[in-house]
PDB file of C-alpha atoms in Angstrom:
ATOM      1  CA  MET A  25      -0.074   0.024  -0.076  1.00 42.00           C
ATOM      2  CA  SER A  26       1.346   3.332  -1.002  1.00 42.00           C
ATOM      3  CA  ALA A  27       1.820   6.295   1.436  1.00 47.00           C
ATOM      4  CA  VAL A  28      -1.034   8.226  -0.336  1.00 45.00           C
ATOM      5  CA  SER A  29      -3.460   5.446  -0.031  1.00 45.00           C
ATOM      6  CA  ASP A  30      -2.489   4.807   3.512  1.00 53.00           C
ATOM      7  CA  PHE A  31      -3.434   8.322   4.665  1.00 51.00           C
ATOM      8  CA  ALA A  32      -6.603   8.253   2.316  1.00 52.00           C
ATOM      9  CA  THR A  33      -7.692   5.120   4.214  1.00 58.00           C
ATOM     10  CA  SER A  34      -6.940   6.283   7.678  1.00 64.00           C
ATOM     11  CA  THR A  35      -8.024   9.952   7.406  1.00 80.00           C
ATOM     12  CA  GLY A  36     -11.351   9.824   5.451  1.00 82.00           C
ATOM     13  CA  PRO A  37     -13.089   7.372   7.965  1.00 83.00           C
ATOM     14  CA  LEU A  38     -11.557   9.276  10.867  1.00 86.00           C
ATOM     15  CA  ILE A  39     -12.939  12.675   9.625  1.00 88.00           C
ATOM     16  CA  ARG A  40     -16.324  11.046   8.712  1.00 88.00           C
ATOM     17  CA  ALA A  41     -16.448   9.719  12.200  1.00 88.00           C
ATOM     18  CA  VAL A  42     -15.297  12.868  14.201  1.00 91.00           C
ATOM     19  CA  LEU A  43     -17.797  14.859  12.124  1.00 92.00           C
ATOM     20  CA  SER A  44     -20.919  12.432  12.679  1.00 92.00           C
ATOM     21  CA  ALA A  45     -20.261  12.371  16.238  1.00 92.00           C
ATOM     22  CA  LEU A  46     -20.050  15.992  16.746  1.00 94.00           C
ATOM     23  CA  ARG A  47     -23.162  16.608  14.846  1.00 94.00           C
ATOM     24  CA  ALA A  48     -24.948  14.041  17.179  1.00 94.00           C
ATOM     25  CA  ASN A  49     -23.732  15.848  20.071  1.00 94.00           C
ATOM     26  CA  THR A  50     -26.636  17.629  21.938  1.00 95.00           C
ATOM     27  CA  GLU A  51     -24.199  20.352  23.383  1.00 94.00           C
ATOM     28  CA  VAL A  52     -22.960  20.970  19.874  1.00 95.00           C
ATOM     29  CA  GLN A  53     -26.534  21.148  18.331  1.00 96.00           C
ATOM     30  CA  ALA A  54     -27.381  23.712  21.195  1.00 95.00           C
ATOM     31  CA  ILE A  55     -24.818  25.890  19.907  1.00 94.00           C
ATOM     32  CA  PHE A  56     -24.845  25.269  16.031  1.00 94.00           C
ATOM     33  CA  GLY A  57     -28.353  24.028  15.594  1.00 93.00           C
ATOM     34  CA  ALA A  58     -29.872  20.797  14.803  1.00 93.00           C
ATOM     35  CA  PRO A  59     -28.996  19.578  12.345  1.00 90.00           C
ATOM     36  CA  ALA A  60     -25.463  21.022  13.706  1.00 93.00           C
ATOM     37  CA  ARG A  61     -23.897  23.536  11.147  1.00 94.00           C
ATOM     38  CA  LEU A  62     -20.603  21.875  11.298  1.00 94.00           C
ATOM     39  CA  TYR A  63     -18.985  21.407   7.717  1.00 93.00           C
ATOM     40  CA  ASP A  64     -16.168  19.695   6.066  1.00 90.00           C
ATOM     41  CA  GLY A  65     -14.524  22.425   4.104  1.00 79.00           C
ATOM     42  CA  GLN A  66     -16.074  25.674   2.562  1.00 76.00           C
ATOM     43  CA  ALA A  67     -19.191  26.786   4.209  1.00 78.00           C
ATOM     44  CA  SER A  68     -20.179  30.106   1.997  1.00 75.00           C
ATOM     45  CA  GLY A  69     -23.556  31.519   3.026  1.00 77.00           C
ATOM     46  CA  ALA A  70     -23.940  29.463   6.212  1.00 80.00           C
ATOM     47  CA  TYR A  71     -25.981  30.853   9.100  1.00 91.00           C
ATOM     48  CA  TYR A  72     -23.966  31.845  12.135  1.00 93.00           C
ATOM     49  CA  PRO A  73     -22.818  30.304  14.517  1.00 94.00           C
ATOM     50  CA  TYR A  74     -21.173  27.652  12.414  1.00 94.00           C
ATOM     51  CA  ALA A  75     -17.959  25.562  12.519  1.00 95.00           C
ATOM     52  CA  VAL A  76     -15.704  24.444   9.751  1.00 94.00           C
ATOM     53  CA  LEU A  77     -12.963  21.514   9.579  1.00 94.00           C
ATOM     54  CA  GLU A  78     -10.587  23.571   7.733  1.00 92.00           C
ATOM     55  CA  ARG A  79      -7.621  21.177   7.534  1.00 92.00           C
ATOM     56  CA  CYS A  80      -6.475  17.843   8.549  1.00 91.00           C
ATOM     57  CA  GLU A  81      -2.550  17.036   8.598  1.00 91.00           C
ATOM     58  CA  SER A  82      -1.754  13.459   8.653  1.00 88.00           C
ATOM     59  CA  GLN A  83       1.538  11.622   9.174  1.00 87.00           C
ATOM     60  CA  THR A  84       2.550   8.195  10.124  1.00 86.00           C
ATOM     61  CA  ALA A  85       3.459   7.418  13.623  1.00 82.00           C
ATOM     62  CA  ASN A  86       4.623   4.396  15.507  1.00 73.00           C
ATOM     63  CA  GLY A  87       1.636   2.662  16.996  1.00 58.00           C
ATOM     64  CA  VAL A  88       1.727   0.801  20.389  1.00 61.00           C
ATOM     65  CA  VAL A  89       1.095  -2.678  18.636  1.00 69.00           C
ATOM     66  CA  HIS A  90       0.874  -1.777  14.778  1.00 75.00           C
ATOM     67  CA  ARG A  91       1.342   0.998  12.679  1.00 80.00           C
ATOM     68  CA  GLY A  92       0.021   4.213  13.515  1.00 86.00           C
ATOM     69  CA  PHE A  93      -1.131   7.854  12.288  1.00 88.00           C
ATOM     70  CA  GLU A  94      -1.210  11.016  13.970  1.00 91.00           C
ATOM     71  CA  HIS A  95      -3.634  13.681  12.600  1.00 92.00           C
ATOM     72  CA  THR A  96      -4.016  17.359  13.538  1.00 95.00           C
ATOM     73  CA  LEU A  97      -7.376  18.883  12.898  1.00 95.00           C
ATOM     74  CA  HIS A  98      -8.023  22.605  12.416  1.00 96.00           C
ATOM     75  CA  VAL A  99     -11.615  23.411  13.402  1.00 96.00           C
ATOM     76  CA  ALA A 100     -12.514  27.179  12.882  1.00 95.00           C
ATOM     77  CA  ALA A 101     -15.828  28.452  14.609  1.00 95.00           C
ATOM     78  CA  PHE A 102     -17.557  31.548  13.335  1.00 95.00           C
ATOM     79  CA  SER A 103     -19.859  33.790  15.214  1.00 94.00           C
ATOM     80  CA  ARG A 104     -21.471  37.141  14.463  1.00 93.00           C
ATOM     81  CA  ASN A 105     -22.157  39.644  17.130  1.00 87.00           C
ATOM     82  CA  ALA A 106     -21.440  37.283  20.081  1.00 85.00           C
ATOM     83  CA  GLY A 107     -18.413  38.906  21.682  1.00 90.00           C
ATOM     84  CA  VAL A 108     -15.126  37.358  22.550  1.00 92.00           C
ATOM     85  CA  GLU A 109     -15.969  35.875  25.681  1.00 93.00           C
ATOM     86  CA  ALA A 110     -19.179  33.830  24.012  1.00 92.00           C
ATOM     87  CA  SER A 111     -16.948  32.905  21.236  1.00 94.00           C
ATOM     88  CA  LYS A 112     -14.365  31.427  23.776  1.00 94.00           C
ATOM     89  CA  ASP A 113     -17.267  29.623  25.443  1.00 93.00           C
ATOM     90  CA  MET A 114     -18.230  28.109  22.032  1.00 94.00           C
ATOM     91  CA  LEU A 115     -14.740  26.995  21.370  1.00 94.00           C
ATOM     92  CA  SER A 116     -14.478  25.496  24.911  1.00 95.00           C
ATOM     93  CA  MET A 117     -17.786  23.492  24.288  1.00 95.00           C
ATOM     94  CA  LEU A 118     -16.269  22.170  21.002  1.00 95.00           C
ATOM     95  CA  ARG A 119     -13.021  21.249  22.814  1.00 95.00           C
ATOM     96  CA  VAL A 120     -14.998  19.200  25.281  1.00 95.00           C
ATOM     97  CA  ALA A 121     -17.110  17.481  22.864  1.00 95.00           C
ATOM     98  CA  ILE A 122     -13.901  16.457  20.936  1.00 94.00           C
ATOM     99  CA  GLU A 123     -12.188  15.268  24.102  1.00 93.00           C
ATOM    100  CA  GLN A 124     -15.391  13.132  24.854  1.00 92.00           C
ATOM    101  CA  LEU A 125     -15.489  11.305  21.370  1.00 89.00           C
ATOM    102  CA  ASP A 126     -15.863   7.810  21.629  1.00 84.00           C
ATOM    103  CA  LEU A 127     -15.026   6.741  18.079  1.00 81.00           C
ATOM    104  CA  SER A 128     -14.204   3.401  16.210  1.00 73.00           C
ATOM    105  CA  PRO A 129     -13.022   4.567  12.792  1.00 70.00           C
ATOM    106  CA  THR A 130     -13.056   1.936  10.127  1.00 72.00           C
ATOM    107  CA  ASP A 131      -9.990  -0.387  10.656  1.00 78.00           C
ATOM    108  CA  GLN A 132      -8.595   2.066  13.333  1.00 81.00           C
ATOM    109  CA  LYS A 133      -8.109   2.456  17.061  1.00 84.00           C
ATOM    110  CA  LEU A 134      -8.272   5.781  18.634  1.00 87.00           C
ATOM    111  CA  LEU A 135      -5.544   6.042  21.308  1.00 88.00           C
ATOM    112  CA  LEU A 136      -5.283   9.871  21.942  1.00 90.00           C
ATOM    113  CA  ILE A 137      -7.308  13.128  21.680  1.00 94.00           C
ATOM    114  CA  LEU A 138      -5.242  16.075  22.537  1.00 95.00           C
ATOM    115  CA  PRO A 139      -6.294  19.664  22.256  1.00 95.00           C
ATOM    116  CA  THR A 140      -3.171  21.677  21.335  1.00 96.00           C
ATOM    117  CA  TYR A 141      -4.362  25.195  20.517  1.00 97.00           C
ATOM    118  CA  SER A 142      -7.236  27.756  21.003  1.00 96.00           C
ATOM    119  CA  ASP A 143      -7.872  31.187  20.224  1.00 96.00           C
ATOM    120  CA  VAL A 144     -10.454  33.820  19.187  1.00 96.00           C
ATOM    121  CA  LEU A 145      -9.514  36.242  16.350  1.00 94.00           C
ATOM    122  CA  ARG A 146     -11.312  39.122  14.665  1.00 93.00           C
ATOM    123  CA  THR A 147     -11.933  38.983  10.965  1.00 93.00           C
ATOM    124  CA  LYS A 148     -12.093  41.593   8.474  1.00 94.00           C
ATOM    125  CA  ASN A 149     -15.649  42.008   9.321  1.00 92.00           C
ATOM    126  CA  PRO A 150     -15.615  43.464  12.716  1.00 90.00           C
ATOM    127  CA  SER A 151     -18.815  41.928  13.773  1.00 92.00           C
ATOM    128  CA  VAL A 152     -17.638  38.341  12.923  1.00 94.00           C
ATOM    129  CA  LEU A 153     -15.183  36.400  15.197  1.00 95.00           C
ATOM    130  CA  ARG A 154     -13.135  33.461  14.169  1.00 95.00           C
ATOM    131  CA  GLY A 155     -12.299  30.829  16.848  1.00 96.00           C
ATOM    132  CA  VAL A 156      -9.699  28.422  15.960  1.00 97.00           C
ATOM    133  CA  LEU A 157      -9.300  24.848  17.713  1.00 97.00           C
ATOM    134  CA  ARG A 158      -6.410  22.655  16.835  1.00 97.00           C
ATOM    135  CA  VAL A 159      -6.388  18.886  18.017  1.00 96.00           C
ATOM    136  CA  ARG A 160      -4.140  16.114  17.797  1.00 96.00           C
ATOM    137  CA  LEU A 161      -5.577  12.820  17.201  1.00 93.00           C
ATOM    138  CA  ARG A 162      -3.511   9.410  17.209  1.00 90.00           C
ATOM    139  CA  THR A 163      -4.703   6.021  15.856  1.00 86.00           C
ATOM    140  CA  GLU A 164      -3.316   2.700  15.020  1.00 85.00           C
ATOM    141  CA  GLU A 165      -4.562   0.105  12.740  1.00 82.00           C
ATOM    142  CA  VAL A 166      -6.454  -2.866  14.096  1.00 77.00           C
TER     143      VAL A 166
END
């Protein structure tokens, strides 16, 4: 199996599992609506607040027993007229929801979920805030 197909077979199911679990989370739905406005990629014209999985970096990593992968997810949460404190609360709720994920992606075992960065930034539009959350996930093949 090539490195490209390794990443495709490890990353795709993981992203689908993460997004599906977050969309089903009632706390996530309380902030982002039901169904949750949580997108994989661009979300032009979305209602506020919403979140986007902007990027997923993957690399091979030594697993405990089998070959593993390390993934870094970059999630951005956008809010309008909510204020910095409310945006930080929204990011904190997303962080907790991600930390509590109970996933079994296809042919993988989830070993680690570690939020590594969180911040709220202003955008060009002063009424829109962009929260950024970066999370490391480590998996190994089963």
